[in-house]
Every structure is written in structure tokens, then in C-alpha cells.
Coordinates of C-alpha atoms in Angstrom, one line a residue:
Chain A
X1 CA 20.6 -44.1 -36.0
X2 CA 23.1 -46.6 -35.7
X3 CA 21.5 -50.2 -36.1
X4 CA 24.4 -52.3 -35.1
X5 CA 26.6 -50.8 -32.7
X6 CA 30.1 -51.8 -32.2
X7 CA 33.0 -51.1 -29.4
X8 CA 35.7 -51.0 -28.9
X9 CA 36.5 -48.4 -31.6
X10 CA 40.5 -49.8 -31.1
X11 CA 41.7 -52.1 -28.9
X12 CA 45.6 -52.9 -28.6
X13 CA 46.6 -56.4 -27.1
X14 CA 49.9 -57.8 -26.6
X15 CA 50.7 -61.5 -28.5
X16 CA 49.0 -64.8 -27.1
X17 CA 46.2 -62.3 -25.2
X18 CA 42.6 -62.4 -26.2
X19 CA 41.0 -59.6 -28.4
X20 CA 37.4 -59.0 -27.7
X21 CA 35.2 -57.2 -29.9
X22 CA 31.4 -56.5 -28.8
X23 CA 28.7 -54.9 -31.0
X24 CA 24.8 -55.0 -30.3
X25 CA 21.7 -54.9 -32.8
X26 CA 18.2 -53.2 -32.4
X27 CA 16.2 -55.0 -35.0
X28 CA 15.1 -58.2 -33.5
X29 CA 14.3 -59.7 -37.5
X30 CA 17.8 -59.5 -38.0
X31 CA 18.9 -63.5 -38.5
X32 CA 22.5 -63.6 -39.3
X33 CA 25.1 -62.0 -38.0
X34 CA 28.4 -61.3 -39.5
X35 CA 32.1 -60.7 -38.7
X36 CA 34.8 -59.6 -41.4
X37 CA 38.2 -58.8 -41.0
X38 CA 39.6 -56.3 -43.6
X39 CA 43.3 -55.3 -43.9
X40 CA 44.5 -51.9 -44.8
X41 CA 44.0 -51.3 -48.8
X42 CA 42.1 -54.2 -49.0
X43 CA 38.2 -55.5 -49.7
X44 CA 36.3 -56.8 -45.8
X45 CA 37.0 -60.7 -46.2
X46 CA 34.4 -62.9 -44.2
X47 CA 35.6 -64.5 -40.7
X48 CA 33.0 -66.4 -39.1
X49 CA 29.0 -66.1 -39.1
X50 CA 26.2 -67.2 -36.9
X51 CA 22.6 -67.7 -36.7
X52 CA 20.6 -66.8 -33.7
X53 CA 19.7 -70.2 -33.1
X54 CA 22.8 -71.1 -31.7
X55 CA 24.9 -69.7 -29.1
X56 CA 28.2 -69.3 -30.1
X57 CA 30.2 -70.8 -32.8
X58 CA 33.9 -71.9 -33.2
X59 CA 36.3 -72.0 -35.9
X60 CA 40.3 -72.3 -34.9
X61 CA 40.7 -69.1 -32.9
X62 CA 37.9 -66.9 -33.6
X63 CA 34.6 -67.5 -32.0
X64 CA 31.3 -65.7 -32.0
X65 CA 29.0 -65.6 -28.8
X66 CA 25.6 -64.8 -29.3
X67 CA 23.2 -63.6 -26.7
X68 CA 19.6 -63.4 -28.4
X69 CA 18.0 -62.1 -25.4
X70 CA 20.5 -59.3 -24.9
X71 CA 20.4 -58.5 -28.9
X72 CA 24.1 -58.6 -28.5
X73 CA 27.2 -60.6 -30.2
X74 CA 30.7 -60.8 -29.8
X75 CA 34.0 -61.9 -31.7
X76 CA 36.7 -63.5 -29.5
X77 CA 40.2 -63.7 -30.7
X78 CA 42.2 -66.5 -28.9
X79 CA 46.0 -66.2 -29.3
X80 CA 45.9 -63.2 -30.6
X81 CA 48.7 -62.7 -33.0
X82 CA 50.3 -59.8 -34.8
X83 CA 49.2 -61.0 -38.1
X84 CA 45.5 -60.6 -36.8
X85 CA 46.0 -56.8 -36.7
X86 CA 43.3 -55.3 -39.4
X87 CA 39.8 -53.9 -38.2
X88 CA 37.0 -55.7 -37.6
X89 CA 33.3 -55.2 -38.3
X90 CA 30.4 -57.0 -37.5
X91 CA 27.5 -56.5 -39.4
X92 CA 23.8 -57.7 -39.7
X93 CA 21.3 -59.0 -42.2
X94 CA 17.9 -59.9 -42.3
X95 CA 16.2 -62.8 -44.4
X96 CA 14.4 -61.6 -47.7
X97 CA 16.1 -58.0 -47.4
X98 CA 18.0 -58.5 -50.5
X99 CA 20.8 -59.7 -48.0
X100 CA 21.4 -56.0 -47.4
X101 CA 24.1 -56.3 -44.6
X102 CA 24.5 -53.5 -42.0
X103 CA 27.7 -52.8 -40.8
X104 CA 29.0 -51.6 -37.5
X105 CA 31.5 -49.0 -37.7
X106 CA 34.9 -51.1 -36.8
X107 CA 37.2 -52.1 -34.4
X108 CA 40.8 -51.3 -35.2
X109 CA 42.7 -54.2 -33.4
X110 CA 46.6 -54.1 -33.0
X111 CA 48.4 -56.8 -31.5
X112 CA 51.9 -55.9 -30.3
X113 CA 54.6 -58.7 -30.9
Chain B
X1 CA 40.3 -68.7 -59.9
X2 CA 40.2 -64.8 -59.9
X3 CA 38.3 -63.4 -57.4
X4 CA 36.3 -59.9 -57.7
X5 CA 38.2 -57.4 -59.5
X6 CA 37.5 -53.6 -59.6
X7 CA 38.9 -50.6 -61.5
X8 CA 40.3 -48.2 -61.3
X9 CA 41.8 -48.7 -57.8
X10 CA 42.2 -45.3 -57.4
X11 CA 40.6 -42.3 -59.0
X12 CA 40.7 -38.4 -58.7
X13 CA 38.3 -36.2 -59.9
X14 CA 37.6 -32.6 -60.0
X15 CA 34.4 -31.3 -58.9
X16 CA 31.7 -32.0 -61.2
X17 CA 33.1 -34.6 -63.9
X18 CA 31.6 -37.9 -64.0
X19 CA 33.4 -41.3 -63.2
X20 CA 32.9 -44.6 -64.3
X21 CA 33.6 -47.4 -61.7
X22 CA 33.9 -51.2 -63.3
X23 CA 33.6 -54.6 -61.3
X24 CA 34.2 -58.2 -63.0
X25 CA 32.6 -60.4 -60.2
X26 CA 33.6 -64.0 -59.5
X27 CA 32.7 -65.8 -62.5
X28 CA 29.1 -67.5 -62.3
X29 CA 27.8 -65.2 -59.4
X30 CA 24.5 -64.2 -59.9
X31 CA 24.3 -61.7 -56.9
X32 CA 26.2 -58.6 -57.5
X33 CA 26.4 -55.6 -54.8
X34 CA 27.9 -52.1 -53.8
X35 CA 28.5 -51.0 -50.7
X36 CA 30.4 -47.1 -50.3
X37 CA 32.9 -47.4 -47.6
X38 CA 34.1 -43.4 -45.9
X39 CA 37.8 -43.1 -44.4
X40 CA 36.8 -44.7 -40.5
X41 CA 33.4 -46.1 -41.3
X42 CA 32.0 -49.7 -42.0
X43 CA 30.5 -50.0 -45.5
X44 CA 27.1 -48.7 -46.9
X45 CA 24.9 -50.6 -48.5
X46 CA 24.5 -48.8 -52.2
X47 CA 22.8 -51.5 -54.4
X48 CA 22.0 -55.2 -55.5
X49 CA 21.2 -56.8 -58.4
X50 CA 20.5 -60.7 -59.2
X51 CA 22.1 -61.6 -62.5
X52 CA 20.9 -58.1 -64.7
X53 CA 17.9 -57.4 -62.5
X54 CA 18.4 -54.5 -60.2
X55 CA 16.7 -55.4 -57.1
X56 CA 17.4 -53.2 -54.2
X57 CA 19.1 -49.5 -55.0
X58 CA 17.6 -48.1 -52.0
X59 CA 21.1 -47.2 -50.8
X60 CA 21.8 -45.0 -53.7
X61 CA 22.9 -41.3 -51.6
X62 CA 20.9 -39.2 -54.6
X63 CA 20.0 -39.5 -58.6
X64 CA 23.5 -38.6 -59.4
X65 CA 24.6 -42.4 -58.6
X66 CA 23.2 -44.9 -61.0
X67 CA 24.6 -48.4 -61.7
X68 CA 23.8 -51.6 -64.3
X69 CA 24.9 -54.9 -65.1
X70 CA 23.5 -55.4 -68.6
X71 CA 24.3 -58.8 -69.0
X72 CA 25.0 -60.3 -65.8
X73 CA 28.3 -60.0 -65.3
X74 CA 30.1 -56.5 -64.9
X75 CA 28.5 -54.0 -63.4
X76 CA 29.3 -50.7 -63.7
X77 CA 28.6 -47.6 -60.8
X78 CA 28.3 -44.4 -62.1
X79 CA 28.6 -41.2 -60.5
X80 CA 27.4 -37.8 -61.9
X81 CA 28.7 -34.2 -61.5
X82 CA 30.7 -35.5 -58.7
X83 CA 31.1 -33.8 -55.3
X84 CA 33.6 -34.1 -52.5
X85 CA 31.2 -35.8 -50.1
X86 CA 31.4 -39.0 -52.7
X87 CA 35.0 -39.6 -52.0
X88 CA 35.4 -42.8 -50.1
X89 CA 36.1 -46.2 -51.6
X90 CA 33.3 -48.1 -53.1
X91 CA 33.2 -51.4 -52.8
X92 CA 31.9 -54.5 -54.9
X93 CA 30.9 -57.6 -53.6
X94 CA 29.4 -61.0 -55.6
X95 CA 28.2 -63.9 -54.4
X96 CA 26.5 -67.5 -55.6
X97 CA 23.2 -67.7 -54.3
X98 CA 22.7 -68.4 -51.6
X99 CA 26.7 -68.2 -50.5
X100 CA 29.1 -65.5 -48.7
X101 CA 30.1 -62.2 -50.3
X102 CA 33.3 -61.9 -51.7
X103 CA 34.7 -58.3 -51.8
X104 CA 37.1 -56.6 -54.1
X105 CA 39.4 -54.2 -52.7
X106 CA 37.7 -51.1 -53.7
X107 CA 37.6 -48.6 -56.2
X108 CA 38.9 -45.1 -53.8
X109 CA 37.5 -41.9 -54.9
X110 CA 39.0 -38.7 -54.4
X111 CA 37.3 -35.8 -55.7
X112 CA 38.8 -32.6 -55.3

């Protein structure tokens, strides 16, 4: 059973457009929630985290919206750009569980130039 | 500074060998993890260990995957009479406590 599920599995969106990704969680103990960004060949590189006690959380063009009563976050991509092209996963962890994260299973994202 | 560095990057072995998979985490992180990551999935948790001390190897598929960290620092994964269901890239990850992970870029594992 999938603990944090994740859509789209790809999304393609043109240059300057908005990429959203959604993914929702079952375990309501979960307290920090996760988004990485990992590039073909390459090791998941963290993106921007949040804590259910706020909202939603903004860094440049990447935010995270977080709806605790819906057990549901989101990543949205402003200006998208073709460099941003890499999946995404979010992922979930709960506090005192040996930080064991648990991951969704991706979002391919292409942004066309 | 260096950041997490695994070897080999690649690896193919026949059915049944054992393979040896190294990290060197970030210099001075105490937290060390693995994480096995199949072609199209998100990673899956393996193991954790604080400074020698494994803590968590729950994720471990079967007793043919062991791994240590003898003195704190590198940390080896081994796998045992392999089988084609482990090929997938494993993945190390260290962290300062209580700080982000930082990944390598994976050790892939073909085994044929």
C-alpha cells in the first residue's frame, strides 16, 4: 500500500507556465514533508520542506501548499523553465522513525522551450 | 567540500556473485542511510545508522543484504548471491543531525 501517493506520473508544460505536482499521505503522524528534485544519473537533491503547522511555504519559485485536513500537499513551479525538467518526488517522514522518509513514486516534469 | 561519494557507479554482476557497494559520506555526518531506488520508482528506505550504530535495517528486502559502518564514516552495503530483482541503483544519503540528507548519485546494479 502506497503511503504517499503522488500524480501526475508526467506532466509536460511549455516555458513561463506553472508545473503542479500533487501527492497525498495516509498516516496523519507524518510531520514533515518533503520535495526533491533529481536529474537523470544523478542522487534526489532536496527542494523545499514543510511542516504541517504552516500552510504553505515559499522559496524563489517553488512553493509547497499544505492542506492538513485533506492530508494532502503540493509543489508549485512558477516560471517554469527548461532547466527545471528532472522528476520530482515528494516524500514523508515522521518524528522519532529514524527519519525514515517515504517517497512517492515521481513526477517526470518536462518543460518545452 | 566533497559531497557524498559512492562506488562503483555502475556494477554488473552475474547471478549469484556477491557485490560490495562503498559510500564516503560528507565528512562529520553522523547519520548515514540507504535507500534502493528501481528504474521508475521513488527510493526505498534500506537502512540507518548513527555514527557505527545501526539503528533501523528494517528496510533490508532479505538476509542476503547486510551493511556496516565500522567506524563511523564509510559504510559499506553488501549483497549476497545476487539475483536480478536487486538490480536498481542504491542510493546513500548522510546527514548532520539534525540537518537535510545529502544524496550521492547512486551505485546502479545490474545483475544479469
Amino acid at each position: 500500500q502506497q503511503q504517499v501517493k503522488q500524480s501526475p506520473q508526467s506532466l509536460i508544460v511549455q516555458k513561463g507556465g506553472i508545473s503542479i505536482i500533487n501527492c497525498a499521505y495516509e498516516n496523519t503522524a507524518f510531520d514533515y514533508f518533503p520535495w526533491y528534485q533529481q536529474f537523470p544519473g544523478k542522487g534526489p537533491a532536496l527542494l523545499i520542506a514543510i511542516r504541517p503547522d504552516v500552510s504553505e511555504k515559499k522559496e524563489g519559485r517553488f512553493t509547497i501548499s499544505f492542506n492538513k485536513s485533506a492530508k494532502q500537499f503540493s509543489l508549485h513551479i512558477m516560471d517554469s523553465q527548461p532547466g527545471d525538467s528532472a522528476t520530482y518526488f515528494c516524500a514523508a517522514m515522521r518524528a522519532g522513525n529514524n527519519r525514515k522518509l517515504i517517497w512517492g513514486l515521481g513526477t517526470s516534469l518536462a518543460v518545452n522551450p | 567540500g566533497a559531497g557524498v561519494s559512492q562506488s562503483p557507479r555502475y556494477k554488473v554482476a552475474k547471478r549469484g556473485q556477491d557485490v560490495a557497494l562503498r559510500c564516503d559520506p560528507i565528512s562529520g555526518h553522523v547519520s548515514l542511510f540507504w535507500y534502493q531506488q528501481a528504474l521508475g520508482q521513488g527510493p526505498e528506505f534500506l537502512t540507518y545508522f548513527q555514527n557505527e550504530a545501526q539503528l533501523d535495517k528494517s528496510g533490508l528486502p532479505s538476509d542476503r543484504f547486510f551493511a556496516e559502518r565500522p567506524e563511523g564514516s564509510v559504510s559499506t552495503l553488501k549483497i549476497q548471491r545476487t539475483q536480478q530483482e536487486d538490480s536498481a541503483v542504491y542510493l546513500c544519503a548522510s546527514a548532520d543531525w539534525p540537518g537535510e540528507l545529502f544524496f550521492g548519485e547512486g551505485s546502479r546494479l545490474t545483475v544479469l
